[in-house]
CSV table of C-alpha atoms in Angstrom, one decimal:
chain,number,residue,atom,x,y,z
A,999,MET,CA,-32.4,-5.5,-11.2
A,1000,THR,CA,-33.5,-4.2,-7.7
A,1001,MET,CA,-31.1,-3.0,-5.1
A,1002,SER,CA,-31.9,-6.1,-3.1
A,1003,THR,CA,-31.3,-8.6,-5.9
A,1004,ARG,CA,-28.2,-6.8,-6.9
A,1005,SER,CA,-27.0,-7.0,-3.2
A,1006,GLN,CA,-27.5,-10.7,-3.1
A,1007,SER,CA,-25.8,-11.0,-6.6
A,1008,HIS,CA,-22.7,-9.3,-5.4
A,1009,SER,CA,-22.4,-11.0,-2.3
A,1010,SER,CA,-22.7,-14.6,-3.3
A,1011,ALA,CA,-20.0,-17.0,-2.4
A,1012,ALA,CA,-19.1,-17.5,-6.3
A,1013,ASN,CA,-18.5,-13.9,-7.0
A,1014,GLN,CA,-16.9,-13.0,-3.6
A,1015,ARG,CA,-14.2,-15.8,-4.5
A,1016,ARG,CA,-13.9,-14.1,-8.1
A,1017,VAL,CA,-13.3,-10.6,-6.4
A,1018,ALA,CA,-11.0,-11.8,-3.8
A,1019,PHE,CA,-8.9,-13.8,-6.6
A,1020,ALA,CA,-8.8,-10.5,-8.8
A,1021,THR,CA,-8.1,-7.9,-6.2
A,1022,ILE,CA,-5.0,-10.1,-4.5
A,1023,ILE,CA,-3.6,-11.2,-8.2
A,1024,GLY,CA,-3.8,-7.6,-9.4
A,1025,THR,CA,-2.4,-6.3,-6.3
A,1026,THR,CA,0.5,-8.5,-6.2
A,1027,VAL,CA,1.3,-7.9,-9.8
A,1028,GLU,CA,1.3,-4.1,-8.8
A,1029,TRP,CA,3.4,-4.5,-5.8
A,1030,TYR,CA,6.0,-7.1,-7.4
A,1031,ASP,CA,6.5,-4.3,-9.7
A,1032,PHE,CA,7.1,-1.5,-7.2
A,1033,PHE,CA,9.5,-3.7,-4.7
A,1034,ILE,CA,11.4,-5.1,-7.5
A,1035,TYR,CA,12.7,-1.5,-7.9
A,1036,ALA,CA,13.2,-0.9,-4.0
A,1037,THR,CA,15.2,-4.1,-3.9
A,1038,ALA,CA,17.5,-3.2,-6.9
A,1039,ALA,CA,17.9,0.3,-5.4
A,1040,GLY,CA,19.1,-1.1,-2.3
A,1041,LEU,CA,21.6,-3.8,-4.1
A,1042,VAL,CA,22.8,-2.3,-7.4
A,1043,PHE,CA,21.4,1.0,-8.6
A,1044,ALA,CA,23.9,3.0,-6.6
A,1045,ASN,CA,26.7,1.7,-9.0
A,1046,LEU,CA,24.8,1.4,-12.2
A,1047,PHE,CA,23.0,4.6,-12.3
A,1048,PHE,CA,24.7,7.0,-9.6
A,1049,GLU,CA,28.3,5.9,-9.8
A,1050,PRO,CA,29.8,9.3,-10.2
A,1051,ALA,CA,28.5,10.2,-6.6
A,1052,GLY,CA,30.4,7.6,-4.8
A,1053,SER,CA,29.2,4.6,-2.8
A,1054,GLN,CA,27.6,6.4,0.2
A,1055,ILE,CA,26.0,9.3,-1.6
A,1056,GLY,CA,25.1,7.2,-4.4
A,1057,LEU,CA,23.1,4.8,-2.2
A,1058,LEU,CA,21.3,7.8,-0.6
A,1059,LEU,CA,20.5,8.7,-3.9
A,1060,ALA,CA,19.2,5.2,-5.0
A,1061,PHE,CA,17.2,5.4,-2.0
A,1062,ALA,CA,15.9,9.0,-2.8
A,1063,SER,CA,14.7,7.5,-6.2
A,1064,VAL,CA,12.6,4.8,-4.3
A,1065,GLY,CA,11.3,7.7,-2.4
A,1066,ILE,CA,10.7,10.1,-5.0
A,1067,SER,CA,7.7,8.1,-6.7
A,1068,PHE,CA,5.7,8.5,-3.6
A,1069,LEU,CA,5.7,12.3,-4.1
A,1070,PHE,CA,3.7,11.6,-7.2
A,1071,ARG,CA,1.4,9.0,-5.6
A,1072,PRO,CA,-1.1,12.0,-4.6
A,1073,LEU,CA,-1.3,12.8,-8.3
A,1074,GLY,CA,-2.4,9.2,-9.1
A,1075,ALA,CA,-4.6,9.2,-6.3
A,1076,PHE,CA,-6.2,12.5,-7.6
A,1077,LEU,CA,-6.8,11.3,-10.8
A,1078,ALA,CA,-7.8,7.9,-9.9
A,1079,GLY,CA,-10.1,9.0,-7.3
A,1080,HIS,CA,-12.0,11.5,-9.5
A,1081,TYR,CA,-12.7,9.2,-12.3
A,1082,GLY,CA,-13.0,6.2,-9.8
A,1083,ASP,CA,-15.7,8.2,-8.2
A,1084,ARG,CA,-17.3,9.2,-11.5
A,1085,ILE,CA,-16.9,6.2,-14.1
A,1086,GLY,CA,-16.4,3.5,-11.9
A,1087,ARG,CA,-13.9,1.4,-10.0
A,1088,ARG,CA,-13.0,-1.2,-12.4
A,1089,TRP,CA,-11.6,0.3,-15.3
A,1090,MET,CA,-9.4,2.3,-13.1
A,1091,LEU,CA,-7.7,-0.9,-11.7
A,1092,VAL,CA,-7.2,-2.1,-15.2
A,1093,LEU,CA,-5.6,1.1,-16.3
A,1094,THR,CA,-3.2,1.4,-13.2
A,1095,LEU,CA,-2.2,-2.1,-13.7
A,1096,ILE,CA,-1.2,-1.4,-17.2
A,1097,LEU,CA,0.5,1.6,-16.6
A,1098,MET,CA,2.5,-0.2,-13.7
A,1099,GLY,CA,3.5,-3.0,-15.9
A,1100,ALA,CA,4.8,-0.7,-19.1
A,1101,ALA,CA,7.0,1.5,-16.5
A,1102,THR,CA,8.3,-1.6,-15.1
A,1103,THR,CA,9.3,-3.4,-18.1
A,1104,LEU,CA,10.9,-0.4,-19.6
A,1105,ILE,CA,13.3,-0.2,-16.4
A,1106,GLY,CA,14.3,-3.7,-17.4
A,1107,VAL,CA,15.9,-2.3,-20.7
A,1108,LEU,CA,17.6,1.0,-19.5
A,1109,PRO,CA,21.0,2.0,-20.5
A,1110,THR,CA,23.1,2.4,-17.4
A,1111,TYR,CA,25.3,5.5,-16.4
A,1112,GLU,CA,28.3,3.6,-18.1
A,1113,THR,CA,26.6,3.8,-21.5
A,1114,ALA,CA,24.5,6.7,-21.6
A,1115,GLY,CA,25.7,9.2,-19.0
A,1116,VAL,CA,23.3,11.3,-16.9
A,1117,LEU,CA,20.2,10.5,-19.2
A,1118,ALA,CA,20.1,7.0,-17.5
A,1119,PRO,CA,19.4,8.2,-13.9
A,1120,VAL,CA,16.9,10.6,-15.7
A,1121,MET,CA,15.0,8.3,-17.5
A,1122,LEU,CA,15.0,5.7,-14.3
A,1123,LEU,CA,13.4,8.6,-12.5
A,1124,LEU,CA,11.1,9.3,-14.9
A,1125,LEU,CA,9.8,5.8,-15.0
A,1126,ARG,CA,9.9,5.4,-11.4
A,1127,ILE,CA,7.5,8.4,-11.2
A,1128,LEU,CA,5.1,6.7,-13.4
A,1129,GLN,CA,5.1,3.8,-11.0
A,1130,GLY,CA,4.2,6.1,-8.4
A,1131,ILE,CA,1.3,7.6,-10.1
A,1132,SER,CA,0.0,4.0,-10.9
A,1133,ALA,CA,0.6,2.9,-7.1
A,1134,GLY,CA,-1.4,5.9,-6.0
A,1135,GLY,CA,-4.3,4.9,-7.9
A,1136,GLU,CA,-4.3,1.2,-7.7
A,1137,TRP,CA,-4.8,0.7,-4.0
A,1138,GLY,CA,-8.0,2.7,-3.7
A,1139,GLY,CA,-9.7,0.7,-6.5
A,1140,ALA,CA,-8.7,-2.6,-5.5
A,1141,VAL,CA,-10.0,-2.1,-1.8
A,1142,LEU,CA,-13.1,-0.7,-2.7
A,1143,MET,CA,-13.9,-3.4,-5.2
A,1144,ALA,CA,-13.1,-5.8,-2.5
A,1145,VAL,CA,-15.1,-4.0,0.4
A,1146,GLU,CA,-18.0,-2.6,-1.4
A,1147,HIS,CA,-18.7,-6.4,-2.8
A,1148,ALA,CA,-18.6,-7.9,0.6
A,1149,PRO,CA,-21.4,-8.6,3.1
A,1150,ALA,CA,-20.9,-6.2,6.3
A,1151,ASP,CA,-19.9,-8.8,8.4
A,1152,ARG,CA,-16.7,-9.9,6.2
A,1153,ARG,CA,-15.4,-6.5,5.0
A,1154,GLY,CA,-12.3,-7.0,7.2
A,1155,ARG,CA,-11.4,-10.2,5.7
A,1156,ALA,CA,-12.4,-9.1,2.4
A,1157,GLY,CA,-10.6,-6.0,2.5
A,1158,SER,CA,-7.5,-7.9,3.7
A,1159,PHE,CA,-7.2,-9.6,0.3
A,1160,PRO,CA,-5.9,-6.5,-1.5
A,1161,GLN,CA,-3.8,-5.9,1.5
A,1162,LEU,CA,-2.1,-9.5,1.0
A,1163,GLY,CA,-0.9,-8.5,-2.3
A,1164,VAL,CA,1.6,-6.4,-0.8
A,1165,PRO,CA,3.4,-9.4,1.1
A,1166,LEU,CA,3.0,-11.3,-1.9
A,1167,GLY,CA,4.4,-8.9,-3.9
A,1168,MET,CA,7.2,-8.7,-1.7
A,1169,LEU,CA,7.6,-12.3,-1.5
A,1170,LEU,CA,7.5,-12.8,-5.3
A,1171,ALA,CA,10.0,-9.7,-5.6
A,1172,SER,CA,12.5,-11.2,-3.1
A,1173,GLY,CA,12.2,-14.6,-4.4
A,1174,VAL,CA,12.8,-14.1,-7.9
A,1175,THR,CA,15.9,-11.6,-7.0
A,1176,THR,CA,16.9,-14.4,-4.9
A,1177,LEU,CA,16.9,-16.9,-7.7
A,1178,MET,CA,18.9,-14.5,-9.8
A,1179,THR,CA,21.5,-13.7,-7.4
A,1180,GLY,CA,22.0,-17.1,-6.0
A,1181,VAL,CA,21.3,-19.4,-8.8
A,1182,ILE,CA,21.0,-17.9,-12.3
A,1183,SER,CA,23.5,-14.8,-12.3
A,1184,PRO,CA,25.5,-15.0,-9.1
A,1185,GLY,CA,28.2,-12.4,-8.6
A,1186,ASP,CA,29.3,-10.0,-11.4
A,1187,ALA,CA,26.6,-11.7,-13.6
A,1188,PHE,CA,23.7,-9.9,-11.4
A,1189,VAL,CA,25.0,-6.5,-11.7
A,1190,GLU,CA,26.0,-7.0,-15.5
A,1191,TRP,CA,22.3,-8.2,-16.6
A,1192,GLY,CA,20.8,-10.4,-13.8
A,1193,TRP,CA,19.0,-7.3,-12.3
A,1194,ARG,CA,17.1,-6.7,-15.4
A,1195,VAL,CA,15.0,-10.2,-15.7
A,1196,PRO,CA,12.8,-9.5,-12.8
A,1197,PHE,CA,11.8,-6.1,-14.5
A,1198,LEU,CA,11.3,-8.0,-17.8
A,1199,LEU,CA,9.1,-10.4,-16.2
A,1200,SER,CA,6.6,-7.9,-15.3
A,1201,PHE,CA,5.3,-8.0,-18.7
A,1202,VAL,CA,3.9,-11.5,-18.3
A,1203,LEU,CA,2.4,-10.8,-15.0
A,1204,ILE,CA,0.8,-7.9,-16.1
A,1205,ILE,CA,-1.1,-9.9,-19.0
A,1206,VAL,CA,-2.3,-12.2,-16.2
A,1207,GLY,CA,-3.5,-9.4,-13.9
A,1208,TYR,CA,-5.3,-7.7,-17.1
A,1209,VAL,CA,-7.3,-10.9,-17.9
A,1210,VAL,CA,-8.4,-11.4,-14.3
A,1211,ARG,CA,-9.7,-8.0,-13.4
A,1212,ARG,CA,-11.6,-7.5,-16.7
A,1213,ALA,CA,-13.7,-10.5,-15.6
A,1214,VAL,CA,-14.7,-8.7,-12.5
A,1215,ASP,CA,-18.2,-6.9,-12.1
A,1216,GLU,CA,-18.3,-3.3,-11.4
A,1217,SER,CA,-18.7,-2.3,-7.5
A,1218,PRO,CA,-22.4,-2.5,-6.3
A,1219,VAL,CA,-22.0,0.7,-4.5
A,1220,PHE,CA,-20.9,2.5,-7.8
A,1221,GLN,CA,-23.4,1.0,-10.0
A,1222,GLU,CA,-26.2,2.3,-7.7
A,1223,ILE,CA,-24.4,5.9,-7.5
A,1224,ALA,CA,-24.3,5.6,-11.4
A,1225,GLU,CA,-27.9,4.8,-12.0
A,1226,LYS,CA,-29.1,7.3,-9.5
A,1227,LYS,CA,-26.9,9.8,-11.4
A,1228,GLN,CA,-25.4,11.0,-8.0
A,1229,GLN,CA,-21.7,11.1,-9.1
A,1230,THR,CA,-20.0,14.2,-7.6
A,1231,LYS,CA,-18.8,16.7,-10.2
A,1232,VAL,CA,-15.4,17.4,-8.6
A,1233,PRO,CA,-15.1,14.6,-5.8
A,1234,VAL,CA,-11.7,15.8,-4.7
A,1235,ALA,CA,-13.0,19.2,-4.1
A,1236,GLU,CA,-16.0,18.1,-2.0
A,1237,LEU,CA,-13.5,15.6,0.1
A,1238,PHE,CA,-11.4,18.4,1.4
A,1239,ARG,CA,-14.1,21.0,1.7
A,1240,LYS,CA,-16.0,18.5,4.0
A,1241,HIS,CA,-13.7,15.6,5.1
A,1242,TRP,CA,-10.1,17.3,5.4
A,1243,LEU,CA,-9.6,16.2,9.0
A,1244,LEU,CA,-10.5,12.6,8.0
A,1245,VAL,CA,-7.7,12.6,5.4
A,1246,ILE,CA,-5.4,13.8,7.8
A,1247,LEU,CA,-6.1,11.2,10.3
A,1248,ALA,CA,-6.1,8.4,7.8
A,1249,ALA,CA,-2.9,9.3,6.5
A,1250,LEU,CA,-1.5,9.7,9.8
A,1251,VAL,CA,-2.9,6.1,10.6
A,1252,PHE,CA,-1.0,4.7,7.7
A,1253,ALA,CA,2.5,6.7,8.4
A,1254,GLY,CA,3.8,4.6,11.2
A,1255,ASN,CA,2.9,1.4,9.3
A,1256,ASN,CA,4.4,2.5,6.0
A,1257,ALA,CA,7.6,3.7,7.5
A,1258,ALA,CA,8.0,0.3,9.3
A,1259,GLY,CA,7.3,-1.6,6.2
A,1260,TYR,CA,9.7,0.2,3.9
A,1261,MET,CA,12.5,-0.8,6.4
A,1262,ALA,CA,12.5,-4.1,4.6
A,1263,THR,CA,10.5,-3.5,1.5
A,1264,GLY,CA,12.3,-0.2,0.8
A,1265,GLY,CA,15.6,-2.0,0.5
A,1266,PHE,CA,17.1,-0.5,3.6
A,1267,ILE,CA,17.3,-3.8,5.4
A,1268,PRO,CA,18.9,-5.6,2.7
A,1269,SER,CA,21.4,-2.9,2.1
A,1270,TYR,CA,22.2,-2.4,5.9
A,1271,ALA,CA,22.6,-6.4,6.5
A,1272,THR,CA,24.8,-6.6,3.5
A,1273,SER,CA,27.1,-3.7,4.6
A,1274,ASP,CA,30.4,-3.8,6.3
A,1275,ALA,CA,28.7,-3.0,9.5
A,1276,VAL,CA,26.9,-6.2,9.6
A,1277,GLY,CA,28.6,-8.6,6.5
A,1278,MET,CA,25.9,-10.8,5.8
A,1279,GLU,CA,25.6,-12.3,2.4
A,1280,ARG,CA,23.3,-10.8,-0.4
A,1281,THR,CA,21.6,-14.1,-1.3
A,1282,ASP,CA,21.2,-15.1,2.6
A,1283,VAL,CA,19.6,-11.8,3.4
A,1284,LEU,CA,17.2,-11.8,0.2
A,1285,LEU,CA,16.0,-15.3,1.7
A,1286,ALA,CA,15.3,-13.9,5.1
A,1287,ILE,CA,13.6,-11.1,3.4
A,1288,THR,CA,11.4,-13.8,1.5
A,1289,PHE,CA,10.5,-15.5,4.8
A,1290,ALA,CA,9.6,-12.3,6.3
A,1291,SER,CA,7.3,-11.7,3.7
A,1292,ALA,CA,5.6,-15.0,4.2
A,1293,CYS,CA,5.2,-14.1,8.1
A,1294,TRP,CA,3.7,-10.9,6.9
A,1295,PHE,CA,1.1,-12.3,4.9
A,1296,PHE,CA,-0.1,-14.4,7.8
A,1297,TRP,CA,-0.5,-11.6,10.2
A,1298,THR,CA,-2.2,-9.5,7.5
A,1299,ALA,CA,-4.5,-12.3,6.7
A,1300,LEU,CA,-5.0,-12.7,10.6
A,1301,ALA,CA,-5.5,-9.1,11.0
A,1302,GLY,CA,-8.4,-9.1,8.7
A,1303,PHE,CA,-10.2,-11.9,10.7
A,1304,LEU,CA,-9.5,-10.0,13.7
A,1305,ALA,CA,-11.1,-6.7,12.3
A,1306,ASP,CA,-14.2,-8.6,11.9
A,1307,LYS,CA,-14.4,-10.2,15.4
A,1308,ILE,CA,-13.1,-7.4,17.7
A,1309,GLY,CA,-13.2,-4.2,15.4
A,1310,ARG,CA,-10.7,-2.2,13.2
A,1311,LYS,CA,-9.6,-0.2,16.1
A,1312,ARG,CA,-8.7,-2.8,18.5
A,1313,THR,CA,-6.8,-4.7,15.8
A,1314,TYR,CA,-4.8,-1.6,14.8
A,1315,LEU,CA,-4.0,-0.8,18.5
A,1316,ILE,CA,-2.9,-4.4,19.1
A,1317,GLY,CA,-0.7,-4.1,15.9
A,1318,PHE,CA,0.9,-0.6,16.7
A,1319,THR,CA,1.9,-2.0,20.5
A,1320,ALA,CA,3.6,-4.9,18.9
A,1321,GLN,CA,5.2,-2.5,16.3
A,1322,LEU,CA,6.7,-0.4,19.5
A,1323,LEU,CA,7.9,-3.4,21.1
A,1324,THR,CA,10.0,-4.6,18.1
A,1325,VAL,CA,11.7,-1.4,16.8
A,1326,PHE,CA,14.4,-1.5,18.8
A,1327,PRO,CA,15.1,-5.4,19.1
A,1328,LEU,CA,15.0,-5.5,15.1
A,1329,PHE,CA,18.2,-3.7,14.7
A,1330,TRP,CA,20.0,-5.1,18.1
A,1331,LEU,CA,19.4,-8.7,16.4
A,1332,ILE,CA,20.4,-7.7,13.1
A,1333,ASN,CA,23.7,-5.9,14.3
A,1334,THR,CA,24.8,-9.6,16.1
A,1335,GLY,CA,25.7,-10.5,12.4
A,1336,SER,CA,24.1,-13.7,12.8
A,1337,LEU,CA,21.7,-14.9,10.0
A,1338,GLY,CA,19.5,-17.1,12.6
A,1339,MET,CA,19.0,-13.9,14.6
A,1340,LEU,CA,18.0,-11.9,11.3
A,1341,TYR,CA,15.3,-14.5,10.7
A,1342,VAL,CA,13.9,-14.0,14.3
A,1343,ALA,CA,14.1,-10.0,14.1
A,1344,LEU,CA,12.3,-10.0,10.9
A,1345,ALA,CA,9.6,-12.8,12.1
A,1346,LEU,CA,9.1,-10.5,15.3
A,1347,PHE,CA,8.8,-7.2,13.3
A,1348,THR,CA,6.2,-8.5,10.9
A,1349,ILE,CA,3.5,-9.2,13.9
A,1350,GLY,CA,2.9,-5.6,14.3
A,1351,LEU,CA,3.3,-4.8,10.8
A,1352,GLY,CA,0.7,-7.4,9.6
A,1353,LEU,CA,-1.8,-6.4,12.3
A,1354,SER,CA,-1.7,-2.6,11.7
A,1355,TYR,CA,-2.0,-3.2,7.8
A,1356,GLY,CA,-4.9,-5.7,7.5
A,1357,PRO,CA,-7.8,-3.8,8.7
A,1358,GLN,CA,-6.8,-0.7,6.6
A,1359,ALA,CA,-9.1,-1.4,3.7
A,1360,ALA,CA,-12.2,-2.0,5.6
A,1361,TRP,CA,-11.6,1.0,7.9
A,1362,TYR,CA,-10.7,3.6,5.3
A,1363,SER,CA,-14.0,2.5,3.1
A,1364,GLU,CA,-16.2,2.6,6.2
A,1365,ILE,CA,-15.0,6.3,7.3
A,1366,PHE,CA,-15.7,8.0,4.0
A,1367,PRO,CA,-19.0,8.8,2.3
A,1368,ALA,CA,-20.0,6.9,-0.7
A,1369,SER,CA,-19.9,10.0,-3.3
A,1370,VAL,CA,-16.3,10.8,-2.2
A,1371,ARG,CA,-15.2,7.4,-1.1
A,1372,PHE,CA,-12.6,6.5,-3.9
A,1373,SER,CA,-11.1,10.2,-3.7
A,1374,GLY,CA,-10.9,9.8,0.0
A,1375,VAL,CA,-9.2,6.2,0.5
A,1376,SER,CA,-6.9,6.9,-2.2
A,1377,ILE,CA,-5.6,10.1,-1.4
A,1378,SER,CA,-5.2,9.4,2.3
A,1379,TYR,CA,-3.3,6.2,1.5
A,1380,ALA,CA,-1.2,8.4,-0.8
A,1381,LEU,CA,-0.1,10.9,1.8
A,1382,GLY,CA,0.4,8.4,4.5
A,1383,ALA,CA,2.9,6.8,2.3
A,1384,ILE,CA,4.5,10.3,1.7
A,1385,LEU,CA,4.8,10.8,5.3
A,1386,GLY,CA,5.8,7.5,6.2
A,1387,GLY,CA,7.4,5.0,3.8
A,1388,ALA,CA,8.7,7.8,0.9
A,1389,PHE,CA,12.0,8.6,2.4
A,1390,ALA,CA,12.0,6.1,5.3
A,1391,PRO,CA,15.2,4.2,3.8
A,1392,THR,CA,16.8,7.6,2.8
A,1393,ILE,CA,16.4,8.7,6.1
A,1394,ALA,CA,17.3,5.6,7.9
A,1395,GLN,CA,20.5,5.5,5.8
A,1396,ALA,CA,21.5,9.3,6.7
A,1397,LEU,CA,20.7,8.7,10.5
A,1398,VAL,CA,23.2,5.6,10.5
A,1399,ASN,CA,25.6,7.7,8.3
A,1400,ALA,CA,25.2,10.8,10.9
A,1401,THR,CA,25.3,8.9,14.2
A,1402,GLY,CA,27.0,5.6,13.4
A,1403,SER,CA,24.2,3.6,15.2
A,1404,SER,CA,20.9,1.9,14.2
A,1405,ASN,CA,19.3,3.2,17.5
A,1406,SER,CA,18.9,6.6,15.8
A,1407,VAL,CA,16.7,4.6,13.2
A,1408,SER,CA,14.5,2.7,15.7
A,1409,LEU,CA,13.9,5.9,17.6
A,1410,TYR,CA,12.7,7.3,14.2
A,1411,LEU,CA,10.3,4.5,14.1
A,1412,PHE,CA,9.2,4.7,17.7
A,1413,GLY,CA,8.1,8.3,16.9
A,1414,LEU,CA,6.2,7.7,13.8
A,1415,THR,CA,4.3,4.6,15.4
A,1416,ILE,CA,3.2,6.9,18.4
A,1417,VAL,CA,2.0,9.4,16.1
A,1418,SER,CA,0.1,6.5,14.2
A,1419,MET,CA,-1.6,5.2,17.5
A,1420,ALA,CA,-3.0,8.7,18.5
A,1421,ALA,CA,-4.6,9.2,14.9
A,1422,VAL,CA,-6.1,5.5,15.8
A,1423,LEU,CA,-7.4,6.8,19.0
A,1424,ILE,CA,-9.2,9.7,17.5
A,1425,LEU,CA,-10.9,7.8,14.9
A,1426,ARG,CA,-14.1,6.1,15.3
A,1427,ASP,CA,-14.7,2.2,14.4
A,1428,ARG,CA,-17.5,2.1,12.2
A,1429,ARG,CA,-17.8,-1.7,11.7
A,1430,GLY,CA,-20.8,-2.5,9.7
A,1431,ILE,CA,-22.1,1.0,8.8
A,1432,ASP,CA,-24.0,0.9,5.4
A,1433,LEU,CA,-21.8,1.8,2.5
A,1434,SER,CA,-24.5,2.4,0.0
A,1435,ILE,CA,-25.1,6.0,-1.3
A,1436,ASN,CA,-28.8,5.6,0.2
A,1437,ASN,CA,-26.9,6.2,3.5
A,1438,GLN,CA,-24.8,9.2,2.7
A,1439,ALA,CA,-26.5,11.0,5.5
A,1440,GLU,CA,-24.9,8.8,8.0
A,1441,GLN,CA,-22.0,8.3,6.5
A,1442,GLU,CA,-21.1,12.2,6.4
A,1443,VAL,CA,-20.9,12.4,10.4
A,1444,GLY,CA,-19.4,11.0,13.5
A,1445,ALA,CA,-16.5,9.4,12.0
A,1446,THR,CA,-14.1,10.9,14.7
A,1447,ILE,CA,-14.5,11.1,18.7
A,1448,PHE,CA,-14.8,14.7,18.3
A,1449,ASP,CA,-17.9,14.6,16.0
A,1450,LYS,CA,-21.0,14.5,18.1
A,1451,ARG,CA,-23.3,15.0,15.2
A,1452,ARG,CA,-25.7,12.4,14.0
A,1453,ALA,CA,-27.7,11.8,10.7
A,1454,VAL,CA,-30.7,13.6,10.3
A,1455,SER,CA,-33.5,11.4,8.6
A,1456,THR,CA,-35.6,12.9,5.9
A,1457,LYS,CA,-38.5,12.7,8.1
A,1458,GLU,CA,-36.6,14.7,11.0
A,1459,SER,CA,-35.5,17.5,8.2
A,1460,VAL,CA,-39.1,18.1,7.0
A,1461,GLN,CA,-40.3,18.4,10.6
A,1462,ALA,CA,-37.5,21.0,11.5
A,1463,ASN,CA,-38.3,23.1,8.5
A,1464,ALA,CA,-42.0,23.0,8.9
């Protein structure tokens, strides 16, 4: 099959739908697993696994266990990036899905501190680390399958599908937890056994995700790389040797969004809103988080469309501006103790959250060269998550404990958002660039405003050496 024929095959409407469905389903399952842990950490893990530390320190430890997995995301990104650039995108997606599902299901059957002592939190942390390794490798494969299959003028929308899996995963996680706390196992029953059910459901979801992902063709870009035997021997080494600045900038772009997102998805807002300082009911807050997830989904989808219409960079700048305008009103409204104001606060906050997340897949894919693209997008995402969301809930809780005010949390988010905006301004929008291995020379240069180099054609190279 010629490259032209393959491109037409991979960009057909039927194939586009199949790829979109596979990436969004698989990513939804992955992030459902990830967010179920974060939700449980904010609601019950302090008592179940860290009880001897006391309520405040126990809550900090529970949030820290959310963050510790982020430290292992780079390991997952390195492994998935290495093998994704060498053996392909599709199989890495399947493997990360299985690893995440197995770890999540096992958390659902763990003994608590009361029955197993210190062994209980140790096993919990080990399984959380496996979740982190899986999440580190998952995202890069999903976005490359989506973006590399898409026509150049629809990459923003195609790349938004795996992004939509994040709010959908949160929607599913908060919805299932709400059902457990409000209907099936309210009150003490949720603490005794109800929290386990959402984790055990992962086993069913993982089967669905596995079947769907197995049905998707390998990325056309990787097929071309494999046919021409142009796989890089050590992709990570080449990435950092040639493109270390891009990795740092891309990570900083994500840090502000990720820190903001983990205020809700990392369990801090559910914990804060149900604390004595605010006094809302657990199920009511979870319903509000479910509503916020739906809003986040809408703005992320819109961002994918805008990224194709006005560019990735402009969409990001609009999103981060909206985020700057809402980080202080977010907690001012929550602090009223009004459930209606909580809904308003979260609805406003998700505008910037979605607009600065939807374009990420397309932009990341377009700034890294084909031969190290899996490694580049995965490692940048993992490092951005460490700088941003990893310990955001822990930091937020510590700030509230130290200052007695949520304004300190807003100031923290404001500062990180400014850093991300600066990184956005330094990167160039490379919308529509040819992503194939044949265009590696152009992909290697000009990704930042400081890089004035241009690709040298084969003909120019021959003339220069004559």
